[in-house]
XYZ file of C-alpha atoms in Angstrom:
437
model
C -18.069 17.268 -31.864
C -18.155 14.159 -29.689
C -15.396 15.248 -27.450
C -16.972 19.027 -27.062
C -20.247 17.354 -26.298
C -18.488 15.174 -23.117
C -16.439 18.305 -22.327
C -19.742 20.164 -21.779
C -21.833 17.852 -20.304
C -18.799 16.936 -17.799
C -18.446 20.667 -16.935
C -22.274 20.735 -16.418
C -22.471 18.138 -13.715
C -19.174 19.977 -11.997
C -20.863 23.354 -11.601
C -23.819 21.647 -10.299
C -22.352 19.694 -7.391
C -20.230 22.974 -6.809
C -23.448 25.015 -6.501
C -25.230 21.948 -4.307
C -21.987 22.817 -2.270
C -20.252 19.175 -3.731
C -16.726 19.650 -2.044
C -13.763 18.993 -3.335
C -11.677 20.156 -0.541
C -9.973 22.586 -2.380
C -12.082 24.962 -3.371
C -12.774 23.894 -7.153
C -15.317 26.148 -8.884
C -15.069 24.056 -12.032
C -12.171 24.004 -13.996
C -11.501 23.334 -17.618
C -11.511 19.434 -18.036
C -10.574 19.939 -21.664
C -7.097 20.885 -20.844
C -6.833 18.099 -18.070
C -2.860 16.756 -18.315
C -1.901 19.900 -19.901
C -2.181 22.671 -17.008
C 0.494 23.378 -14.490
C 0.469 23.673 -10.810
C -1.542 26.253 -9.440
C 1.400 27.400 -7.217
C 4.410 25.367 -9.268
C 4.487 22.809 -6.842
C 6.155 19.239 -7.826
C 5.800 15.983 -6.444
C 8.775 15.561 -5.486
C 12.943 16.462 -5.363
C 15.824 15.846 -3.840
C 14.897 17.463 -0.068
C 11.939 15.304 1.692
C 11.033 19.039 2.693
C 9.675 19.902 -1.057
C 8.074 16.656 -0.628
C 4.088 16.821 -1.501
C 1.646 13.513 -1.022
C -0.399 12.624 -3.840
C -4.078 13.809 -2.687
C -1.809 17.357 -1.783
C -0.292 17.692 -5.058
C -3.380 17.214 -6.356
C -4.846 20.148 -5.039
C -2.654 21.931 -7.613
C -4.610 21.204 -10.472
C -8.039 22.267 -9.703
C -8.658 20.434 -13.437
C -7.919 16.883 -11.663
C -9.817 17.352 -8.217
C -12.630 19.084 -10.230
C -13.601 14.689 -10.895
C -13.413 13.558 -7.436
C -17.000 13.922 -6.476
C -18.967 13.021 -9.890
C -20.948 10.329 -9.358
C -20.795 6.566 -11.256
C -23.820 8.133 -13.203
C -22.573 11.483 -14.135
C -19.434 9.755 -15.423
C -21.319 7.487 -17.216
C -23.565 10.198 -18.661
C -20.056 11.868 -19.942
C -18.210 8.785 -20.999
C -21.083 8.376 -23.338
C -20.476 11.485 -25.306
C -16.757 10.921 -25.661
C -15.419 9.212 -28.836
C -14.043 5.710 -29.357
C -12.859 2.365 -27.048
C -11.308 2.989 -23.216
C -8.174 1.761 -23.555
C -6.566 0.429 -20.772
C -2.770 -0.118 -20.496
C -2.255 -2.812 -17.362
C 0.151 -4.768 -16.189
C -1.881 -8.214 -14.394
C -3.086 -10.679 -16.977
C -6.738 -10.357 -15.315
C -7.155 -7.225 -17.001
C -8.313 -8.073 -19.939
C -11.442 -9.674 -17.329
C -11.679 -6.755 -15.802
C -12.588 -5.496 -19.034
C -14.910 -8.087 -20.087
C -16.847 -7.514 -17.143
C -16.476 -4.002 -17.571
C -18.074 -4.369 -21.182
C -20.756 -6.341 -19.780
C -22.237 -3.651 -17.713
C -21.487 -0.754 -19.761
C -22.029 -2.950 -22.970
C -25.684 -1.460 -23.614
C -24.673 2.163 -23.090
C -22.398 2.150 -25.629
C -18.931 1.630 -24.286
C -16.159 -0.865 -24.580
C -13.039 -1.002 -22.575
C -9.984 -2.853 -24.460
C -7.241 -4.005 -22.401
C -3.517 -4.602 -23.261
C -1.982 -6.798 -21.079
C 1.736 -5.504 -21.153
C 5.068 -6.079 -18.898
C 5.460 -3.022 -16.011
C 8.124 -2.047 -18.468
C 6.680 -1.822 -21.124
C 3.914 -0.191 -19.950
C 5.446 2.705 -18.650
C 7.459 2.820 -21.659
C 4.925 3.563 -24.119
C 3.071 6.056 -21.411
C 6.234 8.572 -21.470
C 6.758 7.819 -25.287
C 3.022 8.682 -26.393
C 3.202 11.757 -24.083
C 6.256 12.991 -25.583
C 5.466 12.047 -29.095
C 1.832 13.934 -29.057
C 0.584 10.702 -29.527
C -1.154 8.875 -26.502
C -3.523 6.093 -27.316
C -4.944 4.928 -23.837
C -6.842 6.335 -21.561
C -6.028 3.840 -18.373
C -2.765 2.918 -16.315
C -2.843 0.011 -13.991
C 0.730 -0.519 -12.705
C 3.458 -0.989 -9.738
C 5.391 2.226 -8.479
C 7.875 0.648 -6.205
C 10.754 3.010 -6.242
C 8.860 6.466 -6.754
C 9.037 6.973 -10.372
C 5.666 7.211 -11.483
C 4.433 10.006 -9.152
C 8.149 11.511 -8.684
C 8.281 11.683 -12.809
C 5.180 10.928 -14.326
C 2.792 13.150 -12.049
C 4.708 16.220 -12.321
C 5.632 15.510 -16.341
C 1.629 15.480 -16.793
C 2.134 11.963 -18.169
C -0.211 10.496 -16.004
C -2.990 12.122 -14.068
C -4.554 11.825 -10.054
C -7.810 10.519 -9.545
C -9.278 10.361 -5.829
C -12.720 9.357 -6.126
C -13.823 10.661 -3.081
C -16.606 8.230 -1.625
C -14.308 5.188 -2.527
C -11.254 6.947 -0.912
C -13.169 7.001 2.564
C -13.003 2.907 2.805
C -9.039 3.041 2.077
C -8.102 0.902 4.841
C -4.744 2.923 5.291
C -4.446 6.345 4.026
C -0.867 6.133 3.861
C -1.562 3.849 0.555
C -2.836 7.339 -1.131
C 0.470 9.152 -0.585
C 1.698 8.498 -4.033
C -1.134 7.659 -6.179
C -5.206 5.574 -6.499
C -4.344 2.175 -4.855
C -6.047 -0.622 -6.166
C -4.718 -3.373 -4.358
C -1.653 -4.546 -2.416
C 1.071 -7.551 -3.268
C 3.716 -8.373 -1.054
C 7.405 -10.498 -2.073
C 7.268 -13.365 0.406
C 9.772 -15.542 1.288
C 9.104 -19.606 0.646
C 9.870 -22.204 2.990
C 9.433 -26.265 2.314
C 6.294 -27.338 4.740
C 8.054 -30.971 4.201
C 11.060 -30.101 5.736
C 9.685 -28.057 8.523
C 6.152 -29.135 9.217
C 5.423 -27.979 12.604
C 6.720 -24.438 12.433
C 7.702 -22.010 10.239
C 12.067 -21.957 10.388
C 12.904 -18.248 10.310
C 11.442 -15.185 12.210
C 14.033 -12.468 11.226
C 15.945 -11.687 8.067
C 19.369 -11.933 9.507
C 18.991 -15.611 9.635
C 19.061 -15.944 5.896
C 22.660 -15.036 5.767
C 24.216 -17.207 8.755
C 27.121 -19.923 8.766
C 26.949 -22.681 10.308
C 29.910 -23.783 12.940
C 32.483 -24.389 10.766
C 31.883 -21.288 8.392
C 29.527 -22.681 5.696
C 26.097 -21.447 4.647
C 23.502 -22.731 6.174
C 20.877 -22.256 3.724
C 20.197 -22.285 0.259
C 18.936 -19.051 -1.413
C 16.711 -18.724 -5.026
C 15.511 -15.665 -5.752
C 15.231 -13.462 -8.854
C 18.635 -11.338 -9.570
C 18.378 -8.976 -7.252
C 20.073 -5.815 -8.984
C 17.551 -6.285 -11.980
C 14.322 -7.160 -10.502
C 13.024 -3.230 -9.256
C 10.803 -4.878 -6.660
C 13.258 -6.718 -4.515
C 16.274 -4.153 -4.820
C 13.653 -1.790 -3.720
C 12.766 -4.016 -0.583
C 16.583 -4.024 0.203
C 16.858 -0.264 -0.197
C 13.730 0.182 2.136
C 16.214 -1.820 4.753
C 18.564 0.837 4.123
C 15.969 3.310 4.880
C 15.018 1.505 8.399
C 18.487 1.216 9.241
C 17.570 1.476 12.431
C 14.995 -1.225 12.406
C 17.516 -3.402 10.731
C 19.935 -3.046 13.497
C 17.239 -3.630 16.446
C 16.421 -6.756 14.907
C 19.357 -7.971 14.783
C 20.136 -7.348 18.595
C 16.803 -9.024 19.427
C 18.020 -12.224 17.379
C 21.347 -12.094 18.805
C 21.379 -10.357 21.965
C 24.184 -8.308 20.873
C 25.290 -5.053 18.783
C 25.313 -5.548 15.483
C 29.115 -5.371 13.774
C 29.785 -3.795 10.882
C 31.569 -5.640 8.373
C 31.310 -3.697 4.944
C 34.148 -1.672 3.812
C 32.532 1.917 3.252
C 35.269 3.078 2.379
C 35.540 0.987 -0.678
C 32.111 1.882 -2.014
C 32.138 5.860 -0.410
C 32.111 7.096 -4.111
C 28.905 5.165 -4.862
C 27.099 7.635 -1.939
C 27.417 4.208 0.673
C 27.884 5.658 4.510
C 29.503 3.732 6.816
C 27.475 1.537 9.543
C 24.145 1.633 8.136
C 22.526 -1.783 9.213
C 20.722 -1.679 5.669
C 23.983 -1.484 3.521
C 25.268 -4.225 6.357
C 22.881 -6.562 4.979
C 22.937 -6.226 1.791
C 26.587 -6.546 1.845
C 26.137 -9.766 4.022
C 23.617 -11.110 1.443
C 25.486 -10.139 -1.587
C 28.253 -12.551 -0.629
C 26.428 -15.632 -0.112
C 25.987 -18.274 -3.016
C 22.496 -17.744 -4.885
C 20.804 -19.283 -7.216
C 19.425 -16.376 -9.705
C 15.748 -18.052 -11.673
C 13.775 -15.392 -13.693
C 10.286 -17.201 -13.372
C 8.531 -17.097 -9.702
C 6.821 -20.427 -10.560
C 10.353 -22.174 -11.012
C 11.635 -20.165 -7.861
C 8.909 -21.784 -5.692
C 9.291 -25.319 -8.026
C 12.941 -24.710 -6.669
C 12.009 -24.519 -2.635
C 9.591 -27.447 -3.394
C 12.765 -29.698 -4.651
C 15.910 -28.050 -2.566
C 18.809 -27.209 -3.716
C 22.274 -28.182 -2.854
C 21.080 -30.483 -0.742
C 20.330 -28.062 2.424
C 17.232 -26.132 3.386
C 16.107 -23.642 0.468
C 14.073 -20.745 0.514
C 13.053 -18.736 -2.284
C 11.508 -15.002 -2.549
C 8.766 -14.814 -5.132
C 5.782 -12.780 -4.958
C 2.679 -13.619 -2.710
C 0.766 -14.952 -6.025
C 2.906 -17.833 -6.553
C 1.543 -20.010 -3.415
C -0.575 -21.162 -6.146
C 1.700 -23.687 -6.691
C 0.748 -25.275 -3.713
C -2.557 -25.864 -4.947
C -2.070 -26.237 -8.463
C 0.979 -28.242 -8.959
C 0.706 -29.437 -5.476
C 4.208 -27.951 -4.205
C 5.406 -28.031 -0.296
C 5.754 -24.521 0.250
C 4.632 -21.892 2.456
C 5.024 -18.493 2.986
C 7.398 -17.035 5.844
C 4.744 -14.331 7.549
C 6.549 -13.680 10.747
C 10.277 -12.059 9.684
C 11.641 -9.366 11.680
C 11.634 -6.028 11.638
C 8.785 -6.977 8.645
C 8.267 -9.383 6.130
C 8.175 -6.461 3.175
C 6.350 -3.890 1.291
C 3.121 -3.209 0.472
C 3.562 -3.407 -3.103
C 0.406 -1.263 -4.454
C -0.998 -1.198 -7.950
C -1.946 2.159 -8.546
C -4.393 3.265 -11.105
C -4.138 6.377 -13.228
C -6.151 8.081 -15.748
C -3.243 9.207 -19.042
C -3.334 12.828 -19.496
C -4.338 13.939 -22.523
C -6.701 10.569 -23.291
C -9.817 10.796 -25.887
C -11.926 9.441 -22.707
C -11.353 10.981 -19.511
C -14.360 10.410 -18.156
C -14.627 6.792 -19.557
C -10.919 6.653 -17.721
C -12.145 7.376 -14.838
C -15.358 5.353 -15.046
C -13.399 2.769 -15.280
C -11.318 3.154 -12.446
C -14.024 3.556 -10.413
C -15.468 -0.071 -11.693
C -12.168 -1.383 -10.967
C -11.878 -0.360 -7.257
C -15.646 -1.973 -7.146
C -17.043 -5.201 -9.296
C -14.118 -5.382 -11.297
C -12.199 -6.417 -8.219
C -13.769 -9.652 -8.684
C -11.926 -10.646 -10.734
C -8.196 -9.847 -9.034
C -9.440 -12.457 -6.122
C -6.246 -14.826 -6.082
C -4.288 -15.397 -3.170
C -1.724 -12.956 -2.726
C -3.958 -10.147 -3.886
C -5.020 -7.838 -1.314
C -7.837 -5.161 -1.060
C -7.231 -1.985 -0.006
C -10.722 -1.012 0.992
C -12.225 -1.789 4.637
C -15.814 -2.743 2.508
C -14.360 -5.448 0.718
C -12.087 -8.728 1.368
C -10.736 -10.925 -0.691
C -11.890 -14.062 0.288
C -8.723 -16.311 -0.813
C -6.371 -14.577 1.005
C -5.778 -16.307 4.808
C -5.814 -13.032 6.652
C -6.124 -9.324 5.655
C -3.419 -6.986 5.472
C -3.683 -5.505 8.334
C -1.814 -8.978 9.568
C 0.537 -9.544 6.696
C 3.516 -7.935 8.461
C 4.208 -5.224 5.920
C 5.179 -1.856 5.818
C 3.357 0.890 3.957
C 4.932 2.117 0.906
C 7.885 5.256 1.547
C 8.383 5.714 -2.147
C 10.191 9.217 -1.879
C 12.605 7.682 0.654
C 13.372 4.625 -1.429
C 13.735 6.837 -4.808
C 16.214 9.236 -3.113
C 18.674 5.702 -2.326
C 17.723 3.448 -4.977
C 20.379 4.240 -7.432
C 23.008 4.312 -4.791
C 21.138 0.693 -3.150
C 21.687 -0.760 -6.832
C 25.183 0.539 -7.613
C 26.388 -0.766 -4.401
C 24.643 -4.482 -4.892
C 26.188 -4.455 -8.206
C 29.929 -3.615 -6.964
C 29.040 -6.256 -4.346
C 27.619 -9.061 -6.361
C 30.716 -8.597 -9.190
C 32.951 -8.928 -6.357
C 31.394 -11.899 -4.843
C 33.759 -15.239 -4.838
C 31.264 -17.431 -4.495
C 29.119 -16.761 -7.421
């Protein structure tokens, strides 16, 4: 009775923005929220596919379910007034261990109306794990995703699987400081991999400005550096920073010239890895091949990666890649380390947390409630260093600059997912065929 109650009051405050002329930019009348996660493409359209021509951004794809976009323009109050009718706890499934504040301060404003959003902090794993295994078992339990898409496979699998759903709210979406952050899902705020540098050892200036540095020799053939990062091949996040390299092969290869002053040569054997889908003289697959080679030091835990910088290794200069969030070691543990903001052709990706409401949830309008309080006052709470917002109305105040000046790229998910397996298989093939390690 609960959930037909929300249902109806939901669909109330639809028709009535659609007859106040509410838009929803593609021409929504007021669609059955009921069946929201369930309903197929208006014209069979998918997110995504093998051809970048079939490709579809997220706010396009959208579109297609007139039962998604039908949300965009209800207001915090009409949500509010919904979420109210629907039965039992938001549950949220994240992957930050500030969630479970958001939440708190979630249940401190909604507290009196009745609601109560319960987080589960849980690894990025995990958390998509049990989202595809409660969809397929008939059996989904939360109402909330928070989580990283850094190769493609939420909205290239989960979108079109109607495991997860879109949400745009449409008056937050117009202080998105980049729209390109939209093409594959709700940003909530961006992360970046950095590399780490020892302020002790180079106090003046920071030692590297491109990424072909990291793999030189010195004169008589010996690394000149000492590298700690997580293992590449296993940590989703970095191999999909190298496969973006492989994407801007070109970029790759200009930067090298502009270190260098000459054309870069191409060392790896293609042929040896042409069954794995490698081409020959892509700059991209160049480095990584370079990189694969050299002696690394492989540390699970970020905070021990920058402990590692902080302490050298080897005796010679060491630089670890860890993400943004660990320069709290600087502060906290009082560590010499700094991040590298200056590389060439970009210090990385912008890493966004994207925020979906599960299809199929007992709260859909609580979901979305609470999405909306996350992209606002729940932000509050995400205000570290290394966090960045992705709306022009609001900056987080620890960070040194905003992201506009970070030096990253924007997110090319579909390009990444369409190399990705062939970016790992060859860093595997490498790395096991690596003498020095």
């Amino acid at each position: 009775m609960k959930k037909a109650l929300a249902f109806m009051l939901a669909m109330s405050m639809v028709l009535s923005l659609a007859a106040c002329g509410g838009g929803d930019n593609g021409g929504n009348t007021g669609a059955d929220n009921s069946n929201a996660g369930t309903s197929q493409p208006t014209d069979g359209g998918a997110a995504g596919g093998s051809e970048r021509g079939s490709f579809k951004d997220a706010r396009t794809l959208q579109a297609d379910y007139p039962d998604q976009v039908a949300w965009n323009d209800m207001t915090e109050e009409e949500l509010l007034e919904a979420a109210k009718a629907e039965p039992g706890d938001i549950i949220v499934y994240g992957i930050s261990s500030r969630i479970e504040k958001i939440c708190d301060l979630f249940n401190e404003k909604y507290g009196a109306d009745g609601l109560e959003a319960i987080a589960f902090d849980l690894d990025q794993t995990e958390a998509i794990d049990k989202v595809r295994t409660e969809a397929e078992s008939n059996n989904v339990n939360a109402d909330v995703l928070q989580c990283k898409d850094v190769t493609g496979d939420i909205f290239l699998e989960f979108v079109p699987g109607n495991y997860v759903e879109l949400y745009f709210p449409t008056d937050i979406c117009e202080h998105i400081v980049d729209e390109n952050l939209m093409t594959y899902g709700m940003p909530f705020y961006s992360s970046l991999s950095y590399w780490y540098y020892n302020t002790d050892e180079f106090p003046d200036a920071e030692p590297i400005s491109n990424w072909w540095q990291f793999v030189e020799k010195d004169e008589n053939g010996n690394q000149k550096y000492s590298i700690v990062a997580k293992e590449i091949g296993t940590e989703q996040a970095y191999l999909a920073l190298f496969a973006s390299f492989i994407v801007n092969a070109d970029k790759m290869e200009q930067a090298y010239e502009d270190l260098y002053g000459e054309p870069l040569e191409y060392t790896y054997n293609a042929d040896e890895v042409a069954g794995l889908g490698v081409p020959a003289n892509n700059a991209g697959y160049e480095y990584m091949w370079r990189f694969s080679q050299m002696k690394m030091t492989f540390i699970s835990d970020g905070d021990e990666i920058v402990g590692a910088v902080h302490n050298g290794v080897e005796g010679r200069p060491t630089f670890g890649l860890a993400s943004a969030g660990k320069i709290s070691g600087r502060d906290d543990d009082g560590l010499s380390i700094a991040w590298l903001t200056d590389l060439k052709p970009y210090n990385g990706i912008q890493n966004c947390n994207y925020l979906y409401p599960i299809a199929d949830c007992d709260n859909p309008a609580g979901a979305r409630l609470f999405i909306r309080f996350m992209m606002g006052d729940g932000f509050e709470a995400m205000c570290k260093e290394g966090n960045w917002s992705v709306v022009d109305n609001f900056e987080n105040p620890a960070n040194p600059f905003p992201i506009s000046e970070a030096n990253a790229i924007a997110p090319d998910l579909h390009a990444i997912y369409n190399v990705f397996l062939e970016t790992q298989d060859a860093w595997i093939f490498w790395l096991n065929n690596n003498p020095n390690m």
